[in-house]
Amino acid sequence: RPLEESQGHGYRYRLFRPFPLGRLLAEPEPVAVVDLHTARPGDLPTTFTYDRPATADGQLDGYCVWFAAWFDDELSFTSSPADPPTSWATPLLRVATRPVAVGEPLRLELRAGDLAAPKTWDWDD
């Protein structure tokens, strides 16, 4: 907590390339699906909720944020930390570290003032 208060946003929002992933504590789940062929800037969500039960015991340090892009049935890629690295860094939204047991709820609420500006993001778990 003292580091968060003294370092501010730079402590809570960290970029990793490659991501030092130990393991995921829950199944990944899309929090938004956007069709870039039809989406307009005002259509994009600015609040997101992730709510899943833990599927593994471990230590929760934060929530990873990544995307998956599909161009057609054969061409796609993802910036998931569980897949081979891409040119995109993986953000970690840090939360207070705590132990997690299988079945325990994991919930993150993210509010983004501007999706392109992570310094406008705020989250609670």
Short mmCIF file of N, CA and C in Angstrom, two decimals:
data_model
loop_
_atom_site.label_atom_id
_atom_site.label_comp_id
_atom_site.label_asym_id
_atom_site.label_seq_id
_atom_site.Cartn_x
_atom_site.Cartn_y
_atom_site.Cartn_z
N ARG A 1 0.82 -1.21 0.00
CA ARG A 1 0.00 0.00 0.00
C ARG A 1 0.85 1.26 0.00
N PRO A 2 1.93 1.33 0.82
CA PRO A 2 2.75 2.55 0.79
C PRO A 2 3.36 2.81 -0.59
N LEU A 3 3.78 1.74 -1.30
CA LEU A 3 4.34 1.94 -2.64
C LEU A 3 3.29 2.49 -3.59
N GLU A 4 2.08 1.99 -3.50
CA GLU A 4 1.00 2.49 -4.35
C GLU A 4 0.78 3.98 -4.12
N GLU A 5 0.77 4.38 -2.87
CA GLU A 5 0.51 5.78 -2.55
C GLU A 5 1.66 6.68 -3.00
N SER A 6 2.91 6.21 -2.89
CA SER A 6 4.04 7.05 -3.27
C SER A 6 4.31 7.05 -4.77
N GLN A 7 3.98 5.96 -5.47
CA GLN A 7 4.27 5.86 -6.89
C GLN A 7 3.06 6.08 -7.77
N GLY A 8 1.88 6.11 -7.19
CA GLY A 8 0.67 6.41 -7.94
C GLY A 8 0.37 5.43 -9.05
N HIS A 9 -0.08 5.96 -10.17
CA HIS A 9 -0.56 5.15 -11.28
C HIS A 9 0.51 4.20 -11.82
N GLY A 10 1.78 4.63 -11.79
CA GLY A 10 2.85 3.79 -12.30
C GLY A 10 3.02 2.49 -11.52
N TYR A 11 2.58 2.47 -10.29
CA TYR A 11 2.64 1.25 -9.50
C TYR A 11 1.44 0.36 -9.80
N ARG A 12 0.27 0.94 -9.91
CA ARG A 12 -0.95 0.16 -10.11
C ARG A 12 -1.07 -0.38 -11.53
N TYR A 13 -0.56 0.34 -12.52
CA TYR A 13 -0.66 -0.06 -13.93
C TYR A 13 0.75 -0.32 -14.44
N ARG A 14 1.09 -1.60 -14.64
CA ARG A 14 2.43 -1.98 -15.09
C ARG A 14 2.34 -2.67 -16.43
N LEU A 15 3.29 -2.38 -17.31
CA LEU A 15 3.38 -3.05 -18.61
C LEU A 15 4.53 -4.04 -18.58
N PHE A 16 4.28 -5.25 -19.11
CA PHE A 16 5.31 -6.28 -19.15
C PHE A 16 5.45 -6.80 -20.57
N ARG A 17 6.69 -7.00 -21.00
CA ARG A 17 6.98 -7.59 -22.31
C ARG A 17 8.25 -8.39 -22.19
N PRO A 18 8.26 -9.69 -22.16
CA PRO A 18 7.11 -10.57 -22.02
C PRO A 18 6.59 -10.55 -20.58
N PHE A 19 5.41 -11.05 -20.42
CA PHE A 19 4.76 -11.04 -19.12
C PHE A 19 5.30 -12.18 -18.27
N PRO A 20 5.70 -11.92 -17.03
CA PRO A 20 6.22 -12.99 -16.15
C PRO A 20 5.08 -13.78 -15.52
N LEU A 21 4.34 -14.48 -16.32
CA LEU A 21 3.15 -15.18 -15.86
C LEU A 21 3.51 -16.47 -15.14
N GLY A 22 3.10 -16.56 -13.88
CA GLY A 22 3.25 -17.80 -13.15
C GLY A 22 2.15 -18.75 -13.58
N ARG A 23 0.93 -18.28 -13.45
CA ARG A 23 -0.25 -19.02 -13.93
C ARG A 23 -1.46 -18.13 -13.76
N LEU A 24 -2.51 -18.49 -14.47
CA LEU A 24 -3.77 -17.78 -14.33
C LEU A 24 -4.55 -18.43 -13.20
N LEU A 25 -5.23 -17.62 -12.41
CA LEU A 25 -6.02 -18.14 -11.29
C LEU A 25 -7.48 -18.37 -11.65
N ALA A 26 -7.87 -17.94 -12.85
CA ALA A 26 -9.25 -18.14 -13.31
C ALA A 26 -9.24 -18.22 -14.83
N GLU A 27 -10.34 -18.69 -15.37
CA GLU A 27 -10.46 -18.78 -16.82
C GLU A 27 -10.57 -17.38 -17.42
N PRO A 28 -9.81 -17.10 -18.47
CA PRO A 28 -9.96 -15.81 -19.15
C PRO A 28 -11.37 -15.67 -19.71
N GLU A 29 -11.86 -14.46 -19.69
CA GLU A 29 -13.21 -14.19 -20.20
C GLU A 29 -13.23 -12.81 -20.85
N PRO A 30 -13.79 -12.71 -22.07
CA PRO A 30 -13.90 -11.38 -22.67
C PRO A 30 -14.80 -10.48 -21.83
N VAL A 31 -14.37 -9.26 -21.64
CA VAL A 31 -15.22 -8.28 -20.95
C VAL A 31 -15.88 -7.36 -21.96
N ALA A 32 -15.43 -7.42 -23.22
CA ALA A 32 -16.05 -6.65 -24.30
C ALA A 32 -15.71 -7.31 -25.62
N VAL A 33 -16.66 -7.30 -26.53
CA VAL A 33 -16.45 -7.77 -27.89
C VAL A 33 -16.84 -6.62 -28.81
N VAL A 34 -15.91 -6.25 -29.69
CA VAL A 34 -16.13 -5.10 -30.56
C VAL A 34 -15.89 -5.52 -32.01
N ASP A 35 -16.84 -5.24 -32.88
CA ASP A 35 -16.68 -5.48 -34.31
C ASP A 35 -16.12 -4.19 -34.90
N LEU A 36 -14.84 -4.21 -35.27
CA LEU A 36 -14.19 -3.00 -35.75
C LEU A 36 -14.67 -2.56 -37.13
N HIS A 37 -15.42 -3.42 -37.81
CA HIS A 37 -16.01 -3.02 -39.10
C HIS A 37 -17.18 -2.06 -38.90
N THR A 38 -17.87 -2.20 -37.80
CA THR A 38 -19.09 -1.42 -37.60
C THR A 38 -19.04 -0.47 -36.41
N ALA A 39 -18.05 -0.63 -35.53
CA ALA A 39 -17.99 0.19 -34.30
C ALA A 39 -17.67 1.65 -34.61
N ARG A 40 -18.28 2.52 -33.83
CA ARG A 40 -17.99 3.95 -33.87
C ARG A 40 -17.40 4.31 -32.52
N PRO A 41 -16.62 5.40 -32.43
CA PRO A 41 -15.99 5.74 -31.15
C PRO A 41 -16.98 5.82 -29.98
N GLY A 42 -18.16 6.35 -30.18
CA GLY A 42 -19.13 6.45 -29.09
C GLY A 42 -19.73 5.11 -28.69
N ASP A 43 -19.54 4.08 -29.51
CA ASP A 43 -20.08 2.75 -29.22
C ASP A 43 -19.21 1.95 -28.25
N LEU A 44 -17.97 2.34 -28.08
CA LEU A 44 -17.04 1.56 -27.28
C LEU A 44 -17.36 1.69 -25.79
N PRO A 45 -17.36 0.58 -25.06
CA PRO A 45 -17.66 0.64 -23.63
C PRO A 45 -16.53 1.34 -22.87
N THR A 46 -16.86 1.91 -21.74
CA THR A 46 -15.84 2.54 -20.88
C THR A 46 -15.86 1.96 -19.47
N THR A 47 -16.78 1.04 -19.19
CA THR A 47 -16.79 0.33 -17.92
C THR A 47 -16.82 -1.17 -18.22
N PHE A 48 -16.07 -1.91 -17.43
CA PHE A 48 -15.93 -3.34 -17.64
C PHE A 48 -15.98 -4.05 -16.30
N THR A 49 -16.56 -5.24 -16.29
CA THR A 49 -16.59 -6.05 -15.08
C THR A 49 -16.14 -7.47 -15.43
N TYR A 50 -15.19 -7.96 -14.67
CA TYR A 50 -14.75 -9.35 -14.76
C TYR A 50 -15.17 -10.01 -13.46
N ASP A 51 -15.90 -11.11 -13.57
CA ASP A 51 -16.43 -11.78 -12.38
C ASP A 51 -16.42 -13.28 -12.64
N ARG A 52 -15.45 -13.97 -12.08
CA ARG A 52 -15.30 -15.42 -12.27
C ARG A 52 -14.82 -16.06 -10.98
N PRO A 53 -15.10 -17.34 -10.80
CA PRO A 53 -14.53 -18.03 -9.64
C PRO A 53 -13.09 -18.45 -9.95
N ALA A 54 -12.26 -18.47 -8.93
CA ALA A 54 -10.89 -18.94 -9.09
C ALA A 54 -10.92 -20.43 -9.44
N THR A 55 -10.06 -20.82 -10.38
CA THR A 55 -9.97 -22.23 -10.78
C THR A 55 -8.66 -22.85 -10.30
N ALA A 56 -7.86 -22.04 -9.59
CA ALA A 56 -6.60 -22.54 -9.03
C ALA A 56 -6.32 -21.80 -7.72
N ASP A 57 -5.64 -22.48 -6.82
CA ASP A 57 -5.15 -21.82 -5.62
C ASP A 57 -3.91 -21.01 -5.98
N GLY A 58 -3.70 -19.90 -5.31
CA GLY A 58 -2.49 -19.13 -5.57
C GLY A 58 -2.54 -17.77 -4.93
N GLN A 59 -1.68 -16.89 -5.40
CA GLN A 59 -1.60 -15.52 -4.90
C GLN A 59 -2.06 -14.58 -6.00
N LEU A 60 -3.02 -13.75 -5.70
CA LEU A 60 -3.52 -12.75 -6.65
C LEU A 60 -2.71 -11.47 -6.46
N ASP A 61 -2.08 -11.02 -7.55
CA ASP A 61 -1.33 -9.77 -7.55
C ASP A 61 -2.00 -8.70 -8.40
N GLY A 62 -2.83 -9.14 -9.34
CA GLY A 62 -3.49 -8.20 -10.23
C GLY A 62 -4.20 -8.94 -11.35
N TYR A 63 -4.72 -8.16 -12.27
CA TYR A 63 -5.48 -8.69 -13.40
C TYR A 63 -4.78 -8.30 -14.69
N CYS A 64 -4.55 -9.29 -15.56
CA CYS A 64 -3.94 -9.05 -16.87
C CYS A 64 -5.00 -8.55 -17.84
N VAL A 65 -4.59 -7.66 -18.73
CA VAL A 65 -5.48 -7.15 -19.76
C VAL A 65 -4.84 -7.47 -21.11
N TRP A 66 -5.60 -8.11 -21.99
CA TRP A 66 -5.09 -8.37 -23.33
C TRP A 66 -6.24 -8.42 -24.31
N PHE A 67 -5.90 -8.56 -25.57
CA PHE A 67 -6.93 -8.62 -26.61
C PHE A 67 -6.67 -9.80 -27.52
N ALA A 68 -7.71 -10.16 -28.23
CA ALA A 68 -7.63 -11.16 -29.30
C ALA A 68 -8.32 -10.53 -30.50
N ALA A 69 -7.70 -10.64 -31.66
CA ALA A 69 -8.25 -10.07 -32.89
C ALA A 69 -8.43 -11.18 -33.91
N TRP A 70 -9.63 -11.26 -34.48
CA TRP A 70 -9.93 -12.23 -35.52
C TRP A 70 -10.21 -11.47 -36.81
N PHE A 71 -9.51 -11.84 -37.87
CA PHE A 71 -9.72 -11.20 -39.17
C PHE A 71 -10.62 -12.05 -40.05
N ASP A 72 -10.54 -13.35 -39.89
CA ASP A 72 -11.41 -14.30 -40.59
C ASP A 72 -11.28 -15.63 -39.87
N ASP A 73 -11.77 -16.70 -40.47
CA ASP A 73 -11.73 -18.00 -39.81
C ASP A 73 -10.32 -18.56 -39.64
N GLU A 74 -9.35 -18.04 -40.41
CA GLU A 74 -8.00 -18.57 -40.36
C GLU A 74 -6.97 -17.62 -39.77
N LEU A 75 -7.21 -16.33 -39.82
CA LEU A 75 -6.21 -15.35 -39.40
C LEU A 75 -6.64 -14.64 -38.12
N SER A 76 -5.83 -14.81 -37.07
CA SER A 76 -6.10 -14.15 -35.79
C SER A 76 -4.81 -14.07 -35.00
N PHE A 77 -4.80 -13.25 -33.96
CA PHE A 77 -3.70 -13.22 -33.02
C PHE A 77 -4.19 -12.67 -31.70
N THR A 78 -3.38 -12.87 -30.67
CA THR A 78 -3.74 -12.43 -29.33
C THR A 78 -2.49 -11.90 -28.63
N SER A 79 -2.72 -11.00 -27.70
CA SER A 79 -1.62 -10.50 -26.87
C SER A 79 -1.65 -11.15 -25.49
N SER A 80 -2.32 -12.28 -25.38
CA SER A 80 -2.41 -13.01 -24.12
C SER A 80 -1.03 -13.38 -23.60
N PRO A 81 -0.80 -13.24 -22.30
CA PRO A 81 0.50 -13.62 -21.74
C PRO A 81 0.74 -15.13 -21.78
N ALA A 82 -0.31 -15.92 -22.03
CA ALA A 82 -0.17 -17.37 -22.11
C ALA A 82 0.24 -17.83 -23.51
N ASP A 83 0.25 -16.91 -24.48
CA ASP A 83 0.61 -17.23 -25.86
C ASP A 83 1.97 -16.62 -26.19
N PRO A 84 2.54 -17.00 -27.35
CA PRO A 84 3.84 -16.41 -27.72
C PRO A 84 3.77 -14.88 -27.73
N PRO A 85 4.85 -14.22 -27.33
CA PRO A 85 4.87 -12.75 -27.26
C PRO A 85 4.61 -12.08 -28.61
N THR A 86 3.98 -10.92 -28.54
CA THR A 86 3.78 -10.08 -29.72
C THR A 86 4.48 -8.76 -29.46
N SER A 87 4.26 -7.78 -30.30
CA SER A 87 4.87 -6.47 -30.09
C SER A 87 4.13 -5.66 -29.02
N TRP A 88 2.98 -6.15 -28.56
CA TRP A 88 2.21 -5.44 -27.53
C TRP A 88 2.61 -5.92 -26.15
N ALA A 89 2.82 -5.00 -25.27
CA ALA A 89 3.07 -5.34 -23.87
C ALA A 89 1.75 -5.73 -23.22
N THR A 90 1.83 -6.51 -22.16
CA THR A 90 0.64 -6.93 -21.41
C THR A 90 0.52 -6.09 -20.16
N PRO A 91 -0.57 -5.33 -20.04
CA PRO A 91 -0.77 -4.56 -18.80
C PRO A 91 -1.20 -5.46 -17.64
N LEU A 92 -0.73 -5.10 -16.46
CA LEU A 92 -1.17 -5.72 -15.23
C LEU A 92 -1.82 -4.63 -14.39
N LEU A 93 -3.08 -4.84 -14.05
CA LEU A 93 -3.79 -3.92 -13.17
C LEU A 93 -3.61 -4.47 -11.76
N ARG A 94 -2.70 -3.88 -11.02
CA ARG A 94 -2.37 -4.38 -9.69
C ARG A 94 -3.50 -4.12 -8.70
N VAL A 95 -3.66 -5.08 -7.81
CA VAL A 95 -4.59 -4.96 -6.69
C VAL A 95 -3.82 -5.40 -5.45
N ALA A 96 -4.41 -5.22 -4.30
CA ALA A 96 -3.77 -5.65 -3.06
C ALA A 96 -3.53 -7.16 -3.13
N THR A 97 -2.30 -7.59 -2.91
CA THR A 97 -1.94 -9.00 -2.98
C THR A 97 -2.68 -9.77 -1.89
N ARG A 98 -3.22 -10.94 -2.30
CA ARG A 98 -3.93 -11.76 -1.33
C ARG A 98 -3.94 -13.21 -1.80
N PRO A 99 -4.05 -14.15 -0.88
CA PRO A 99 -4.17 -15.55 -1.28
C PRO A 99 -5.58 -15.81 -1.83
N VAL A 100 -5.65 -16.73 -2.78
CA VAL A 100 -6.93 -17.09 -3.41
C VAL A 100 -7.06 -18.61 -3.40
N ALA A 101 -8.25 -19.10 -3.10
CA ALA A 101 -8.52 -20.53 -3.11
C ALA A 101 -9.50 -20.85 -4.23
N VAL A 102 -9.43 -22.08 -4.73
CA VAL A 102 -10.35 -22.52 -5.78
C VAL A 102 -11.78 -22.23 -5.36
N GLY A 103 -12.56 -21.67 -6.27
CA GLY A 103 -13.96 -21.38 -6.01
C GLY A 103 -14.21 -19.98 -5.48
N GLU A 104 -13.18 -19.33 -4.96
CA GLU A 104 -13.33 -17.97 -4.44
C GLU A 104 -13.64 -17.01 -5.59
N PRO A 105 -14.58 -16.08 -5.39
CA PRO A 105 -14.89 -15.15 -6.47
C PRO A 105 -13.76 -14.16 -6.72
N LEU A 106 -13.47 -13.92 -7.99
CA LEU A 106 -12.53 -12.88 -8.42
C LEU A 106 -13.35 -11.87 -9.20
N ARG A 107 -13.32 -10.63 -8.78
CA ARG A 107 -14.14 -9.60 -9.42
C ARG A 107 -13.34 -8.32 -9.57
N LEU A 108 -13.33 -7.79 -10.77
CA LEU A 108 -12.66 -6.52 -11.04
C LEU A 108 -13.63 -5.62 -11.78
N GLU A 109 -13.73 -4.39 -11.33
CA GLU A 109 -14.52 -3.37 -12.02
C GLU A 109 -13.56 -2.30 -12.50
N LEU A 110 -13.56 -2.06 -13.81
CA LEU A 110 -12.67 -1.09 -14.43
C LEU A 110 -13.49 0.03 -15.05
N ARG A 111 -13.09 1.26 -14.77
CA ARG A 111 -13.72 2.44 -15.37
C ARG A 111 -12.64 3.17 -16.16
N ALA A 112 -12.90 3.41 -17.43
CA ALA A 112 -11.90 4.06 -18.29
C ALA A 112 -12.46 5.39 -18.78
N GLY A 113 -11.82 6.48 -18.36
CA GLY A 113 -12.23 7.78 -18.88
C GLY A 113 -11.98 7.84 -20.38
N ASP A 114 -10.83 7.32 -20.82
CA ASP A 114 -10.44 7.25 -22.23
C ASP A 114 -9.74 5.92 -22.42
N LEU A 115 -10.29 5.05 -23.27
CA LEU A 115 -9.71 3.72 -23.45
C LEU A 115 -8.27 3.78 -23.91
N ALA A 116 -7.91 4.80 -24.67
CA ALA A 116 -6.55 4.92 -25.20
C ALA A 116 -5.58 5.53 -24.19
N ALA A 117 -6.07 5.97 -23.06
CA ALA A 117 -5.21 6.63 -22.06
C ALA A 117 -5.33 5.92 -20.72
N PRO A 118 -4.48 4.90 -20.47
CA PRO A 118 -4.58 4.15 -19.22
C PRO A 118 -4.47 5.01 -17.96
N LYS A 119 -3.88 6.19 -18.04
CA LYS A 119 -3.82 7.04 -16.85
C LYS A 119 -5.21 7.51 -16.42
N THR A 120 -6.22 7.34 -17.28
CA THR A 120 -7.59 7.71 -16.92
C THR A 120 -8.36 6.52 -16.37
N TRP A 121 -7.72 5.36 -16.29
CA TRP A 121 -8.38 4.15 -15.81
C TRP A 121 -8.34 4.10 -14.28
N ASP A 122 -9.41 3.56 -13.72
CA ASP A 122 -9.47 3.31 -12.28
C ASP A 122 -10.16 1.97 -12.10
N TRP A 123 -9.77 1.21 -11.10
CA TRP A 123 -10.36 -0.11 -10.89
C TRP A 123 -10.39 -0.47 -9.42
N ASP A 124 -11.32 -1.36 -9.14
CA ASP A 124 -11.50 -1.91 -7.79
C ASP A 124 -11.69 -3.41 -7.91
N ASP A 125 -11.21 -4.12 -6.91
CA ASP A 125 -11.49 -5.57 -6.89
C ASP A 125 -12.18 -5.92 -5.59
#
